[in-house]
Coordinates of C-alpha atoms in Angstrom, one line a residue:
M1 CA -14.0 -48.5 -10.1
N2 CA -16.1 -49.5 -7.0
V3 CA -14.1 -48.2 -4.0
A4 CA -16.0 -50.9 -1.6
T5 CA -14.3 -53.5 -3.7
F6 CA -11.1 -53.1 -2.3
G7 CA -12.6 -52.5 1.2
L8 CA -11.4 -48.6 1.4
C9 CA -13.0 -45.9 3.8
W10 CA -12.4 -42.5 2.6
R11 CA -13.4 -39.5 5.2
P12 CA -15.9 -37.1 4.0
V13 CA -14.3 -33.8 3.2
K14 CA -16.2 -30.8 3.8
A15 CA -16.5 -27.8 1.4
T16 CA -14.5 -29.2 -1.7
I17 CA -15.8 -32.3 -3.2
L18 CA -13.7 -34.5 -5.3
S19 CA -15.6 -36.7 -7.7
I20 CA -16.4 -40.1 -6.5
S21 CA -14.4 -42.0 -9.3
T22 CA -11.3 -39.7 -8.8
L23 CA -11.4 -40.8 -5.2
A24 CA -12.0 -44.2 -6.0
L25 CA -9.0 -44.1 -8.5
L26 CA -6.7 -42.7 -6.0
S27 CA -7.7 -45.3 -3.4
A28 CA -7.4 -48.1 -5.5
L29 CA -4.3 -47.6 -7.7
P30 CA -1.9 -48.9 -5.3
L31 CA -3.4 -52.5 -5.3
Q32 CA -3.7 -52.9 -9.2
A33 CA -1.3 -52.9 -11.8
Q34 CA -2.1 -50.4 -14.6
E35 CA 1.3 -50.5 -16.6
T36 CA 2.0 -52.4 -19.2
P37 CA 5.5 -54.9 -18.7
P38 CA 8.5 -54.0 -20.5
A39 CA 8.8 -55.5 -23.8
G40 CA 10.8 -58.9 -23.6
G41 CA 10.0 -60.1 -20.5
G42 CA 7.9 -59.7 -17.2
A43 CA 10.6 -57.9 -15.0
A44 CA 8.9 -55.4 -12.9
V45 CA 10.2 -51.8 -13.4
V46 CA 13.0 -50.9 -11.1
L47 CA 13.2 -47.7 -9.3
D48 CA 16.5 -45.6 -9.8
L49 CA 17.9 -44.9 -6.5
R50 CA 21.4 -44.1 -7.3
D51 CA 21.4 -41.0 -5.7
R52 CA 19.9 -42.5 -2.4
P53 CA 22.7 -43.8 0.0
G54 CA 22.6 -47.0 1.8
P55 CA 20.2 -49.9 0.5
V56 CA 17.4 -49.6 -1.4
T57 CA 14.4 -50.3 1.2
D58 CA 11.5 -50.4 -1.6
S59 CA 8.6 -52.1 -0.3
A60 CA 8.6 -53.7 -3.7
Q61 CA 11.4 -55.6 -3.3
A62 CA 10.0 -56.9 0.2
A63 CA 7.0 -58.2 -1.8
T64 CA 9.2 -59.7 -4.1
S65 CA 10.9 -61.8 -1.5
S66 CA 7.4 -63.1 -0.6
P67 CA 6.1 -66.1 -2.3
T68 CA 2.9 -65.2 -2.0
A69 CA 3.2 -61.7 -3.3
P70 CA 1.2 -60.7 -6.6
A71 CA 3.6 -59.7 -9.6
A72 CA 0.8 -57.1 -10.5
H73 CA 1.5 -55.6 -7.2
V74 CA 5.3 -55.6 -7.3
L75 CA 4.7 -53.9 -11.0
S76 CA 2.4 -51.1 -9.8
V77 CA 4.2 -50.0 -6.7
T78 CA 7.9 -49.5 -8.4
A79 CA 6.1 -48.1 -11.2
F80 CA 4.5 -45.2 -9.1
K81 CA 8.1 -44.6 -7.5
Q82 CA 10.0 -44.6 -10.7
A83 CA 7.6 -42.1 -12.1
L84 CA 8.0 -40.1 -9.2
A85 CA 11.6 -40.4 -8.8
E86 CA 11.9 -39.3 -12.7
G87 CA 9.7 -36.3 -12.5
V88 CA 11.4 -34.8 -9.4
G89 CA 14.9 -35.3 -11.3
G90 CA 16.9 -32.2 -11.8
D91 CA 15.0 -30.4 -8.8
A92 CA 17.3 -30.8 -5.4
V93 CA 14.3 -30.0 -2.9
L94 CA 11.6 -32.5 -4.4
S95 CA 14.2 -34.9 -5.1
A96 CA 15.8 -34.7 -1.5
F97 CA 12.1 -34.7 -0.2
Y98 CA 10.6 -37.6 -1.9
R99 CA 13.8 -39.8 -1.0
D100 CA 13.7 -39.0 2.7
R101 CA 9.8 -39.9 2.8
D102 CA 10.7 -43.4 0.7
Y103 CA 9.1 -41.8 -2.3
R104 CA 5.9 -42.1 -0.6
P105 CA 2.8 -39.7 -1.9
I106 CA 1.6 -36.9 0.0
W107 CA -1.5 -36.2 -2.8
T108 CA -2.3 -39.4 -4.7
G109 CA -2.2 -42.1 -1.6
R110 CA -4.8 -44.0 0.2
E111 CA -4.8 -41.4 3.3
D112 CA -4.2 -38.2 1.4
G113 CA -7.9 -37.5 0.4
E114 CA -8.4 -34.8 2.8
R115 CA -5.0 -33.2 1.9
L116 CA -5.9 -33.0 -1.6
A117 CA -9.1 -31.6 -1.0
S118 CA -8.1 -29.0 1.1
F119 CA -5.4 -28.0 -1.3
I120 CA -8.1 -27.7 -4.1
E121 CA -10.5 -25.5 -1.9
A122 CA -7.5 -23.1 -1.4
L123 CA -6.9 -23.0 -5.0
E124 CA -10.5 -22.1 -5.5
G125 CA -10.3 -19.5 -3.0
A126 CA -7.2 -17.9 -4.6
P127 CA -9.4 -14.7 -6.0
T128 CA -10.5 -13.9 -2.6
F129 CA -6.8 -12.6 -2.1
G130 CA -6.8 -10.9 -5.3
L131 CA -4.8 -13.9 -6.7
P132 CA -5.6 -14.9 -10.3
A133 CA -7.4 -18.3 -10.3
S134 CA -6.5 -19.0 -14.2
R135 CA -2.6 -19.1 -12.7
Y136 CA -3.8 -22.7 -10.8
D137 CA -6.3 -23.7 -13.3
V138 CA -8.2 -26.1 -11.0
A139 CA -10.6 -27.2 -13.8
G140 CA -7.4 -28.5 -15.5
L141 CA -6.3 -30.1 -12.1
R142 CA -9.7 -32.1 -11.6
A143 CA -9.8 -33.2 -15.0
R144 CA -6.1 -34.4 -14.7
L145 CA -6.7 -36.3 -11.5
A146 CA -10.1 -38.0 -13.4
Q147 CA -8.2 -39.0 -16.2
L148 CA -5.2 -41.0 -14.1
R149 CA -4.7 -44.2 -15.9
G150 CA -2.3 -46.3 -14.0
D151 CA 0.6 -46.2 -11.3
R152 CA 3.0 -44.2 -13.6
D153 CA 0.3 -41.8 -14.2
R154 CA -0.3 -41.4 -10.7
G155 CA 3.3 -40.7 -10.2
R156 CA 3.6 -37.8 -12.7
A157 CA 0.5 -36.2 -11.2
E158 CA 2.1 -36.5 -7.8
V159 CA 4.8 -34.2 -9.1
E160 CA 2.6 -31.7 -10.8
I161 CA 0.6 -31.3 -7.8
T162 CA 3.3 -30.8 -5.4
R163 CA 5.2 -28.2 -8.1
L164 CA 2.0 -26.5 -8.0
F165 CA 1.5 -26.4 -4.3
L166 CA 5.0 -24.6 -4.0
K167 CA 3.9 -22.2 -6.3
F168 CA 0.9 -21.3 -4.8
A169 CA 2.4 -21.5 -1.3
R170 CA 5.0 -18.9 -2.4
E171 CA 2.8 -16.8 -4.5
M172 CA 0.0 -16.5 -1.1
Q173 CA 3.0 -15.7 1.0
T174 CA 5.2 -13.1 -1.2
G175 CA 3.5 -12.5 -4.2
I176 CA 3.4 -13.1 -7.9
L177 CA 5.5 -10.4 -9.3
T178 CA 9.3 -9.4 -8.7
P179 CA 9.5 -5.6 -7.9
S180 CA 12.3 -4.9 -9.8
S181 CA 11.0 -6.4 -13.0
I182 CA 8.4 -4.2 -13.1
D183 CA 10.1 -1.1 -12.2
A184 CA 14.0 -0.4 -11.8
T185 CA 13.4 1.8 -8.7
M186 CA 11.5 -0.5 -7.0
V187 CA 14.7 -2.7 -5.7
R188 CA 13.2 -4.6 -2.7
K189 CA 14.5 -8.1 -2.1
V190 CA 11.5 -10.0 -1.6
A191 CA 12.0 -12.6 1.5
L192 CA 11.1 -16.1 -0.4
R193 CA 10.2 -19.0 2.1
D194 CA 12.5 -22.1 2.1
P195 CA 10.4 -24.6 -0.2
R196 CA 11.7 -27.9 1.7
K197 CA 10.7 -26.0 5.2
T198 CA 7.1 -25.4 3.5
L199 CA 6.6 -29.1 2.4
D200 CA 7.7 -30.5 5.4
E201 CA 5.5 -28.2 7.7
F202 CA 2.6 -28.8 5.7
V203 CA 2.8 -32.6 5.8
A204 CA 3.0 -32.3 9.4
A205 CA -0.1 -30.1 10.1
A206 CA -3.5 -30.1 9.7
P207 CA -3.9 -29.1 5.9
R208 CA -6.5 -26.5 6.4
A209 CA -5.0 -24.7 9.2
F210 CA -1.7 -24.6 7.3
L211 CA -3.1 -23.2 4.2
R212 CA -4.8 -20.7 6.2
R213 CA -1.6 -19.5 7.5
L214 CA -0.1 -18.9 4.1
P215 CA -1.2 -15.3 3.5
P216 CA 0.2 -12.4 5.1
Q217 CA -1.1 -12.5 8.8
H218 CA -0.4 -8.6 9.4
P219 CA -3.5 -6.9 10.5
E220 CA -3.5 -4.6 7.5
Y221 CA -3.5 -7.3 5.0
A222 CA -6.6 -8.4 6.7
R223 CA -8.3 -4.8 6.5
L224 CA -7.3 -4.4 2.9
L225 CA -9.2 -7.8 2.1
K226 CA -12.4 -6.2 4.1
E227 CA -12.0 -3.3 1.9
K228 CA -11.8 -5.5 -1.2
R229 CA -15.0 -7.2 -0.3
V230 CA -16.8 -3.8 0.4
L231 CA -15.6 -2.3 -3.5
E232 CA -16.7 -5.6 -5.0
D233 CA -20.1 -5.4 -3.5
T234 CA -20.1 -1.4 -4.2
V235 CA -19.4 -2.4 -8.0
L236 CA -22.3 -5.2 -8.1
S237 CA -24.7 -2.5 -6.6
G238 CA -23.9 0.4 -8.9
G239 CA -21.3 2.2 -7.5
W240 CA -21.4 5.3 -5.8
G241 CA -23.9 7.1 -8.3
P242 CA -23.3 10.0 -11.0
A243 CA -19.7 12.0 -10.7
V244 CA -19.7 15.4 -9.6
S245 CA -19.7 17.7 -12.3
A246 CA -18.8 20.6 -11.1
R247 CA -15.2 21.9 -10.9
M248 CA -15.5 23.9 -7.7
I249 CA -18.1 23.7 -4.8
R250 CA -18.3 26.0 -1.9
P251 CA -19.8 25.7 1.5
G252 CA -23.1 28.0 1.4
E253 CA -23.7 27.1 -2.3
R254 CA -26.8 25.3 -3.2
G255 CA -28.3 23.6 -6.1
P256 CA -28.1 20.4 -8.3
K257 CA -24.1 20.3 -8.2
V258 CA -24.4 20.5 -4.4
V259 CA -26.9 17.4 -4.3
E260 CA -24.8 15.3 -7.0
L261 CA -21.8 16.2 -4.2
R262 CA -23.8 15.3 -1.1
N263 CA -25.0 12.0 -2.9
R264 CA -21.8 10.8 -3.8
M265 CA -20.7 11.3 0.0
M266 CA -23.6 9.6 1.4
R267 CA -22.6 6.6 -1.0
M268 CA -19.2 6.6 0.0
G269 CA -20.4 6.5 3.8
Y270 CA -19.0 10.0 4.7
L271 CA -22.7 11.4 5.3
G272 CA -26.0 10.6 6.7
R273 CA -28.9 10.3 4.4
S274 CA -30.4 14.1 3.8
A275 CA -32.3 15.5 1.0
L276 CA -30.7 19.2 1.0
D277 CA -29.7 21.1 -2.0
T278 CA -27.5 23.2 0.3
Y279 CA -23.8 22.9 0.9
D280 CA -24.5 23.0 4.8
E281 CA -22.2 22.3 7.8
A282 CA -22.7 18.8 7.9
L283 CA -21.9 18.3 4.3
S284 CA -18.7 20.6 4.8
E285 CA -17.7 18.4 7.8
A286 CA -18.0 15.3 5.6
V287 CA -15.8 16.7 2.7
K288 CA -13.2 17.7 5.4
R289 CA -13.3 14.0 6.6
F290 CA -12.9 12.9 3.0
Q291 CA -9.6 15.3 2.5
L292 CA -8.0 14.0 5.5
D293 CA -8.3 10.3 4.3
H294 CA -7.1 11.3 1.0
D295 CA -4.2 13.8 2.4
L296 CA -5.8 16.9 0.8
V297 CA -6.0 20.5 2.4
A298 CA -8.8 19.8 5.2
D299 CA -10.9 23.0 4.7
G300 CA -14.5 21.4 3.7
V301 CA -13.9 23.5 0.1
A302 CA -14.5 21.0 -2.8
G303 CA -12.1 22.2 -5.2
P304 CA -10.5 20.5 -8.1
N305 CA -8.1 18.3 -6.3
T306 CA -10.8 17.3 -3.9
I307 CA -13.4 16.7 -6.9
N308 CA -10.8 14.4 -8.6
E309 CA -10.6 12.1 -5.9
I310 CA -14.4 12.3 -4.9
N311 CA -15.2 10.9 -8.6
A312 CA -12.3 8.1 -8.6
G313 CA -14.8 5.2 -8.8
P314 CA -14.7 1.9 -7.0
E315 CA -13.4 0.4 -9.8
R316 CA -10.2 2.5 -9.6
R317 CA -10.0 2.3 -5.7
L318 CA -10.3 -1.7 -6.4
E319 CA -7.4 -1.6 -8.3
Q320 CA -5.8 0.3 -5.8
I321 CA -6.5 -2.3 -3.0
L322 CA -5.2 -5.2 -5.4
V323 CA -2.0 -3.6 -5.9
A324 CA -1.6 -2.9 -2.0
L325 CA -2.5 -6.7 -1.1
E326 CA 0.3 -7.8 -3.8
R327 CA 2.8 -5.0 -1.9
R328 CA 2.0 -6.2 1.5
R329 CA 2.7 -9.8 0.2
W330 CA 6.3 -8.6 -0.7
L331 CA 7.0 -7.3 2.8
N332 CA 5.5 -10.4 4.3
Q333 CA 8.4 -10.4 7.2
P334 CA 9.3 -9.3 10.5
L335 CA 9.3 -5.4 10.1
G336 CA 11.2 -5.3 13.6
A337 CA 9.4 -4.5 17.2
R338 CA 10.5 -1.2 16.3
H339 CA 11.1 0.2 12.9
I340 CA 10.8 3.3 10.6
L341 CA 8.2 3.3 7.7
V342 CA 8.7 5.7 4.9
N343 CA 5.5 5.8 2.9
L344 CA 6.9 7.7 -0.2
A345 CA 3.0 7.9 -1.7
E346 CA 1.6 9.5 1.6
F347 CA 4.9 11.9 1.9
R348 CA 4.9 11.0 5.5
T349 CA 7.9 9.2 7.8
Y350 CA 6.6 7.0 10.8
V351 CA 8.5 5.4 14.0
I352 CA 6.7 1.9 14.8
D353 CA 6.9 0.4 18.3
D354 CA 5.2 -2.9 19.0
G355 CA 2.6 -2.0 16.2
K356 CA 1.8 1.5 17.2
V357 CA 2.7 4.7 15.9
S358 CA 5.0 6.5 18.3
F359 CA 6.2 9.4 16.0
T360 CA 5.1 10.8 12.3
T361 CA 6.2 13.6 10.2
R362 CA 5.6 14.9 7.3
S363 CA 8.3 14.1 4.4
V364 CA 9.8 15.3 0.9
I365 CA 10.7 12.8 -1.4
G366 CA 12.7 12.2 -4.6
K367 CA 11.4 14.3 -7.7
N368 CA 9.2 12.6 -10.3
T369 CA 12.0 12.4 -13.0
S370 CA 13.8 9.2 -13.9
D371 CA 16.8 9.7 -12.2
R372 CA 15.5 11.2 -8.7
R373 CA 12.5 9.2 -7.8
T374 CA 13.2 7.6 -4.4
P375 CA 13.6 3.6 -4.6
E376 CA 11.6 1.0 -2.5
F377 CA 13.7 -1.2 -0.4
S378 CA 14.5 -2.1 3.4
D379 CA 17.9 -1.8 5.5
M380 CA 18.9 -1.0 9.0
M381 CA 19.5 2.5 10.2
T382 CA 22.6 2.5 12.2
H383 CA 23.6 6.0 12.9
M384 CA 22.7 9.8 12.8
V385 CA 25.3 12.3 12.1
I386 CA 24.6 15.9 13.8
N387 CA 25.9 19.1 12.1
P388 CA 26.9 17.0 9.0
T389 CA 29.1 17.9 5.8
W390 CA 27.1 17.8 2.6
N391 CA 29.6 15.9 0.1
V392 CA 27.6 16.8 -2.8
P393 CA 27.2 13.6 -5.0
R394 CA 29.2 13.7 -8.3
S395 CA 26.1 13.4 -10.5
I396 CA 24.7 16.7 -8.9
T397 CA 28.1 18.1 -9.3
T398 CA 28.8 17.6 -12.7
K399 CA 25.3 17.7 -14.2
E400 CA 24.0 20.9 -12.3
Y401 CA 27.1 23.0 -10.9
L402 CA 29.4 22.6 -13.5
P403 CA 27.5 24.1 -16.2
K404 CA 27.3 27.1 -13.6
L405 CA 30.8 27.2 -12.8
K406 CA 31.6 27.5 -16.7
R407 CA 29.3 30.4 -16.8
N408 CA 30.5 32.2 -13.3
R409 CA 33.3 30.7 -11.4
N410 CA 31.8 32.1 -8.2
A411 CA 28.5 30.3 -8.8
V412 CA 27.1 28.0 -6.0
G413 CA 29.6 30.2 -3.6
N414 CA 27.9 28.0 -0.3
L415 CA 30.1 25.1 -1.6
L416 CA 34.1 24.4 -1.2
L417 CA 35.6 22.7 -4.3
V418 CA 38.2 19.9 -3.2
D419 CA 41.0 18.2 -4.7
S420 CA 41.4 14.2 -4.5
A421 CA 43.8 14.7 -1.4
G422 CA 40.9 16.3 0.3
R423 CA 42.5 19.9 0.0
T424 CA 40.1 23.1 -0.5
V425 CA 40.9 24.5 -4.1
N426 CA 40.5 28.1 -5.0
R427 CA 38.1 28.6 -7.8
N428 CA 40.1 31.6 -9.3
N429 CA 43.0 28.8 -10.0
V430 CA 40.8 26.5 -11.9
N431 CA 39.8 26.7 -15.8
F432 CA 36.3 25.1 -15.2
S433 CA 35.7 25.2 -19.4
A434 CA 38.2 23.0 -19.8
Y435 CA 36.4 20.1 -17.9
T436 CA 33.4 17.9 -18.8
A437 CA 31.2 15.7 -16.9
R438 CA 33.3 12.9 -17.7
N439 CA 36.8 14.4 -16.7
F440 CA 36.1 16.9 -13.9
P441 CA 38.7 16.2 -11.2
F442 CA 37.0 17.9 -8.1
R443 CA 34.3 17.0 -5.6
M444 CA 32.2 19.7 -4.1
K445 CA 31.2 19.7 -0.2
Q446 CA 29.1 22.1 2.2
P447 CA 30.5 22.4 5.6
P448 CA 28.1 22.1 8.4
S449 CA 25.7 25.2 9.0
P450 CA 22.1 25.9 9.5
S451 CA 21.9 26.6 5.8
N452 CA 23.4 23.3 4.9
A453 CA 21.4 21.4 2.2
L454 CA 21.0 18.5 4.9
G455 CA 20.0 20.8 8.0
R456 CA 21.5 19.8 11.0
V457 CA 21.2 16.2 11.0
K458 CA 21.1 13.2 8.8
F459 CA 20.0 9.6 9.4
M460 CA 22.0 6.8 7.9
F461 CA 21.2 3.6 6.4
P462 CA 24.4 2.7 4.5
N463 CA 23.1 1.8 1.1
K464 CA 24.2 1.4 -2.5
Y465 CA 21.5 3.9 -3.6
A466 CA 22.9 6.5 -1.4
I467 CA 19.4 7.1 0.1
Y468 CA 19.1 8.5 3.7
L469 CA 16.7 10.5 5.7
H470 CA 17.8 14.3 6.7
D471 CA 16.9 17.7 8.0
T472 CA 16.4 20.6 5.1
P473 CA 16.6 24.4 5.5
A474 CA 13.6 24.4 2.7
K475 CA 10.7 24.1 5.3
S476 CA 7.9 25.7 3.1
L477 CA 7.9 22.9 1.2
F478 CA 6.3 20.6 3.8
S479 CA 3.0 22.7 3.2
R480 CA 2.6 21.4 -0.1
E481 CA 0.0 18.3 -0.8
V482 CA 2.4 17.1 -3.4
R483 CA 6.0 16.9 -1.7
D484 CA 8.5 15.3 -4.7
F485 CA 11.3 17.8 -4.6
S486 CA 14.5 16.2 -3.5
H487 CA 17.1 14.4 -5.5
G488 CA 15.8 11.0 -4.1
C489 CA 16.5 11.4 -0.3
V490 CA 14.2 11.9 2.2
R491 CA 13.8 14.9 3.9
L492 CA 11.7 15.2 7.4
A493 CA 10.0 18.2 8.5
D494 CA 10.5 17.4 12.5
P495 CA 14.0 16.2 12.2
F496 CA 14.5 16.8 15.7
D497 CA 12.1 15.4 17.4
F498 CA 12.9 12.1 15.0
A499 CA 16.0 12.2 16.4
Y500 CA 14.7 12.4 20.0
T501 CA 12.6 9.6 19.3
L502 CA 15.6 7.3 18.1
L503 CA 17.6 8.4 20.9
R504 CA 15.2 7.9 23.5
P505 CA 16.1 4.0 24.2
Q506 CA 19.5 4.7 24.9
Q507 CA 19.9 8.0 26.5
P508 CA 18.4 9.4 30.0
D509 CA 17.9 12.7 28.6
E510 CA 17.8 12.7 24.6
K511 CA 16.9 16.1 23.8
A512 CA 19.6 17.6 26.2
Y513 CA 22.1 15.2 24.7
F514 CA 21.6 16.1 21.1
Q515 CA 21.2 19.8 21.8
R516 CA 24.7 19.6 23.5
I517 CA 26.1 17.9 20.5
L518 CA 24.2 20.5 17.9
R519 CA 25.9 23.2 19.7
S520 CA 29.1 22.2 19.5
E521 CA 28.9 22.9 15.7
R522 CA 31.0 20.1 15.2
E523 CA 30.3 17.1 12.8
T524 CA 29.3 14.1 15.1
R525 CA 28.1 10.3 14.5
V526 CA 25.9 9.2 17.0
N527 CA 25.4 5.4 16.7
L528 CA 21.8 3.8 17.3
K529 CA 21.8 0.8 19.9
P530 CA 20.7 -1.3 18.5
A531 CA 20.3 -0.4 14.7
V532 CA 16.4 0.2 13.4
P533 CA 15.2 -1.4 10.6
V534 CA 14.1 0.9 7.9
H535 CA 11.3 0.5 5.1
L536 CA 10.9 2.6 2.2
V537 CA 7.5 1.6 0.9
Y538 CA 5.2 3.1 -1.6
R539 CA 1.3 2.3 -0.5
T540 CA -1.5 4.5 -2.1
A541 CA -4.0 2.6 0.0
F542 CA -3.8 1.8 3.8
S543 CA -5.5 2.1 6.4
P544 CA -5.3 2.9 10.6
A545 CA -6.6 0.2 12.8
R546 CA -9.8 2.1 12.8
G547 CA -11.3 4.3 10.5
Q548 CA -12.1 5.0 6.7
M549 CA -9.2 3.4 4.1
N550 CA -7.1 6.0 3.2
Y551 CA -6.2 6.6 -0.4
R552 CA -3.2 8.7 -2.0
R553 CA -2.2 9.6 -5.6
D554 CA 0.0 7.7 -7.7
I555 CA 2.7 9.9 -7.9
Y556 CA 5.4 7.9 -9.7
G557 CA 3.0 6.0 -11.5
R558 CA 3.9 2.6 -9.8
D559 CA 0.7 1.3 -8.9
A560 CA -0.2 1.8 -12.4
E561 CA 2.9 -0.4 -13.7
I562 CA 2.0 -3.1 -10.7
F563 CA -2.0 -3.6 -11.8
S564 CA -0.8 -4.1 -15.6
A565 CA 1.7 -6.5 -14.6
L566 CA -0.9 -8.2 -12.4
V567 CA -3.4 -8.0 -15.4
R568 CA -1.1 -9.6 -17.4
A569 CA -0.6 -12.3 -14.8
G570 CA -4.1 -13.0 -14.9
V571 CA -5.8 -10.9 -12.1
V572 CA -9.2 -9.4 -13.0
L573 CA -11.3 -7.4 -10.9
P574 CA -13.8 -9.5 -9.5
G575 CA -17.7 -8.3 -10.4
I576 CA -16.5 -6.7 -13.3
Q577 CA -15.2 -9.4 -15.8
S578 CA -17.9 -10.3 -18.4

């Protein structure tokens, strides 16, 4: 079919080129009937617009009123619209979108070549963002376009491409996986975009510019993409060389094992080129920098934990980056000009103001057991409680303390036994052996004190998971590399400074205000004005604005679960697949 026959002129589209025959077909179809008239007569196929209020304004009807309008043209236009209306039937969003534009195409019309080519180009670039190319089947789409035969076929293709576009847009913006379907403790609610708004904005925008804005625009996402490209190149060039075979290497040592360590540090970018076989000061400083980037004790000694991380290959780090990209898509939403970020995998809590860290402290998270892992979600921190009472969760009371009380009624003597009316109960009057976890009628609490399990202050963002941030008397745990010790809540190493930071916008002398309440020893609620968004995340790969990418251990095994799900969805490690 010759485009020139119909007097059409297509603007050239850069980067992605549809076949000439496909472009010609898209251009020519509106002008030529390709459908077979219904049996029993030559009446045109009528578009079913019964769900559309007001008079039908089908251009085919206008053509019918013209004595010179070709019958084939009438049939062609109405056939396309009929197929389009049938294709979007049952989909309220697409039905309304196409009805509001009088069933005009956005992909398969005369003027849609640039939009379609831009979309195909974006689909082909999906692996750049860690998305699976197989999920969008570009080759299949090209074949489908090349095989279009008639306006009904074109109408059906129009619907298919629009559905594919909405799927692609959603997954570029907010990920291909649902967090809670992978792990029950990943309870994050992903903020999905309105599909109708997406379509309207796309049609009104320059196609390539719109498609470029689909991925998260956060600087961290850009840094992850940069690291992804670096790691892919590293894999293709042979990786970081042989692994370090020793389990422990100390400064001052020399020999082949030091050469292995030095070579690895050079290939990973932590050390300049050298040929020494001695563990000198330069190598020790390189190891320290590596340790800092991996949250290891920065002593310059290549011990077992350090060597394990050094020996993690670029393929493993690439897996972490792909998972981090998906996680960042899940959190592709406004985080708040001021917000709190708790990175569980890093055992650290931050206060972020206008994109910059204004406070950070070490944290302890839930123990790595099925019933204690800290969940991932976002909420609003509304208040803090100074001199808090610890109301012991029933699960802890019945699972941990009741068995102890059965053996010794004076066990956990720092806790009060309380009945349903809130009255303190004398333990000597209770036969603990008569109760089970199911029928135990009492609760337990610990009054405010320096030895209270919550310390001297807790920070509340009320949620159904009973998770909050708090002080703790167990300060020694913050010196550990791996800090998973709690029942699920997050403990802070520097809770007073955290409180000062939160109070600063609303108190002229935040320290004096806080300390005055603290000295009163009375339980006091202090509301935050305004409430502050808090995001509990789990990032094993992240980076500062400047510096090396940081990596952390997958303490809960969640990254492994996500990567397996990504592989099942079609994600591959670029440069590694055969």
